[in-house]
Amino acid sequence: MAESKIQMNFKTSGNKKISISVDNPKENLTSEEIKNVMDSIVTANIFDYKGESLAEVVNAKIITTETEEITF
């Protein structure tokens, strides 16, 4: 069974790397839609990482994982 997630990568105000993942995203998302959401996350300033806010969008990845159960 294949599962997917979007990993959104940011830099904090202290230049640390941080990622936020969303499982099972809607199919056929465009890069523009993903970038707009990431920009909104930075603008809304709702996340705090060790006293630092998210300051910059770095990139995003769609990660697909294929899992096969082994039965005995």
Coordinates of N, CA and C in Angstrom, one line a residue:
M1 N 0.8 -1.2 0.0 CA 0.0 0.0 0.0 C 0.9 1.2 0.0
A2 N 0.6 2.2 -0.9 CA 1.4 3.4 -1.0 C 0.8 4.5 -0.1
E3 N 1.6 5.2 0.6 CA 1.2 6.3 1.4 C 2.1 7.5 1.0
S4 N 1.5 8.7 1.1 CA 2.3 9.9 0.7 C 2.1 11.0 1.8
K5 N 3.1 11.9 1.8 CA 3.1 13.0 2.6 C 3.8 14.2 2.0
I6 N 3.5 15.4 2.4 CA 4.2 16.6 1.9 C 5.1 17.0 3.1
Q7 N 6.4 17.1 2.8 CA 7.3 17.7 3.8 C 7.6 19.1 3.4
M8 N 7.3 20.0 4.2 CA 7.5 21.4 3.9 C 8.7 21.9 4.8
N9 N 9.7 22.4 4.2 CA 10.9 22.8 4.9 C 11.1 24.3 5.0
F10 N 11.4 24.8 6.2 CA 11.5 26.2 6.5 C 12.9 26.4 7.2
K11 N 13.2 27.7 7.3 CA 14.3 28.2 8.2 C 13.6 29.1 9.2
T12 N 14.2 29.0 10.4 CA 13.7 29.8 11.5 C 14.4 31.2 11.5
S13 N 13.9 32.1 12.4 CA 14.5 33.4 12.5 C 16.0 33.3 13.0
G14 N 16.3 32.1 13.6 CA 17.7 31.9 14.0 C 18.5 31.0 13.0
N15 N 17.9 30.9 11.8 CA 18.6 30.2 10.7 C 18.7 28.6 10.9
K16 N 17.8 28.1 11.8 CA 17.7 26.7 12.0 C 16.7 26.1 11.0
K17 N 17.0 24.8 10.5 CA 16.1 24.1 9.6 C 15.0 23.4 10.4
I18 N 13.8 23.5 9.9 CA 12.7 22.8 10.5 C 11.7 22.3 9.4
S19 N 11.0 21.2 9.6 CA 10.1 20.7 8.6 C 8.7 20.4 9.3
I20 N 7.7 20.6 8.5 CA 6.3 20.3 8.9 C 5.8 19.3 7.8
S21 N 5.3 18.2 8.3 CA 4.8 17.2 7.3 C 3.2 17.1 7.4
V22 N 2.6 16.8 6.3 CA 1.2 16.6 6.2 C 1.0 15.3 5.5
D23 N 0.3 14.3 6.2 CA 0.1 13.0 5.7 C -1.1 13.1 4.7
N24 N -1.0 12.2 3.7 CA -2.1 12.0 2.7 C -2.7 13.3 2.1
P25 N -1.8 14.0 1.5 CA -2.3 15.3 0.9 C -3.2 15.0 -0.3
K26 N -4.0 16.0 -0.6 CA -4.9 16.0 -1.8 C -4.0 15.7 -3.1
E27 N -4.4 14.9 -3.9 CA -3.7 14.6 -5.2 C -3.7 15.8 -6.1
N28 N -2.7 15.9 -6.9 CA -2.6 16.9 -8.0 C -2.4 18.3 -7.5
L29 N -1.8 18.4 -6.3 CA -1.5 19.8 -5.8 C -0.4 20.4 -6.7
T30 N -0.5 21.7 -7.0 CA 0.5 22.3 -7.8 C 1.6 22.9 -6.9
S31 N 2.7 23.2 -7.5 CA 3.8 23.8 -6.7 C 3.4 25.2 -6.2
E32 N 2.6 25.9 -7.0 CA 2.1 27.2 -6.6 C 1.2 27.1 -5.4
E33 N 0.3 26.1 -5.4 CA -0.6 25.9 -4.2 C 0.2 25.6 -2.9
I34 N 1.2 24.8 -3.1 CA 2.0 24.4 -1.9 C 2.8 25.6 -1.4
K35 N 3.4 26.4 -2.4 CA 4.2 27.6 -2.0 C 3.3 28.6 -1.3
N36 N 2.0 28.8 -1.8 CA 1.1 29.7 -1.2 C 0.8 29.3 0.3
V37 N 0.6 28.0 0.5 CA 0.3 27.6 1.9 C 1.5 27.8 2.8
M38 N 2.7 27.5 2.2 CA 3.9 27.7 3.0 C 4.1 29.2 3.4
D39 N 3.9 30.0 2.4 CA 4.0 31.5 2.6 C 3.0 31.9 3.7
S40 N 1.8 31.4 3.6 CA 0.8 31.7 4.6 C 1.2 31.2 6.0
I41 N 1.8 30.1 6.1 CA 2.3 29.6 7.4 C 3.3 30.6 8.0
V42 N 4.3 31.0 7.2 CA 5.3 32.0 7.7 C 4.6 33.3 8.1
T43 N 3.7 33.8 7.2 CA 3.1 35.1 7.5 C 2.2 35.0 8.8
A44 N 1.5 33.9 9.0 CA 0.6 33.8 10.1 C 1.4 33.7 11.5
N45 N 2.7 33.3 11.4 CA 3.5 33.3 12.6 C 2.9 32.5 13.7
I46 N 2.3 31.3 13.4 CA 1.7 30.5 14.4 C 2.5 29.4 15.0
F47 N 3.7 29.1 14.4 CA 4.6 28.1 14.9 C 5.8 28.7 15.6
D48 N 6.2 28.1 16.6 CA 7.4 28.6 17.4 C 8.3 27.3 17.6
Y49 N 9.5 27.5 17.3 CA 10.5 26.4 17.5 C 11.6 26.9 18.4
K50 N 11.6 26.5 19.7 CA 12.6 26.9 20.7 C 12.7 28.4 20.7
G51 N 11.6 29.1 20.7 CA 11.6 30.6 20.8 C 11.9 31.3 19.5
E52 N 11.9 30.6 18.4 CA 12.2 31.2 17.1 C 11.0 31.0 16.2
S53 N 10.6 32.0 15.4 CA 9.5 31.9 14.5 C 10.0 31.3 13.1
L54 N 9.1 30.8 12.3 CA 9.5 30.4 11.0 C 9.7 31.7 10.2
A55 N 10.8 31.8 9.5 CA 11.1 33.1 8.8 C 11.2 32.9 7.3
E56 N 11.5 31.7 6.8 CA 11.7 31.6 5.3 C 11.3 30.2 4.8
V57 N 10.7 30.2 3.6 CA 10.3 29.0 3.0 C 11.6 28.5 2.3
V58 N 11.9 27.2 2.4 CA 13.1 26.6 1.8 C 12.7 25.8 0.6
N59 N 11.9 24.7 0.8 CA 11.4 23.9 -0.3 C 10.4 22.9 0.3
A60 N 9.8 22.1 -0.6 CA 8.8 21.1 -0.2 C 9.1 19.9 -1.0
K61 N 8.7 18.7 -0.5 CA 8.9 17.4 -1.1 C 7.6 16.6 -0.9
I62 N 7.2 15.9 -1.9 CA 6.1 14.9 -1.8 C 6.9 13.6 -1.7
I63 N 6.7 12.9 -0.5 CA 7.3 11.6 -0.3 C 6.3 10.5 -0.3
T64 N 6.6 9.5 -1.2 CA 5.7 8.4 -1.3 C 6.4 7.1 -0.7
T65 N 5.7 6.4 0.2 CA 6.3 5.2 0.8 C 5.4 4.0 0.4
E66 N 6.1 3.0 0.0 CA 5.4 1.7 -0.4 C 5.6 0.8 0.7
T67 N 4.6 0.2 1.4 CA 4.7 -0.7 2.5 C 4.1 -2.0 2.1
E68 N 4.9 -3.1 2.3 CA 4.4 -4.4 2.0 C 4.4 -5.2 3.3
E69 N 3.3 -5.7 3.7 CA 3.3 -6.5 4.9 C 3.7 -7.9 4.6
I70 N 4.5 -8.5 5.5 CA 5.0 -9.8 5.4 C 4.2 -10.7 6.4
T71 N 3.6 -11.7 5.9 CA 2.8 -12.6 6.8 C 3.6 -13.9 6.9
F72 N 3.4 -14.5 8.1 CA 4.1 -15.8 8.4 C 3.1 -16.9 8.5

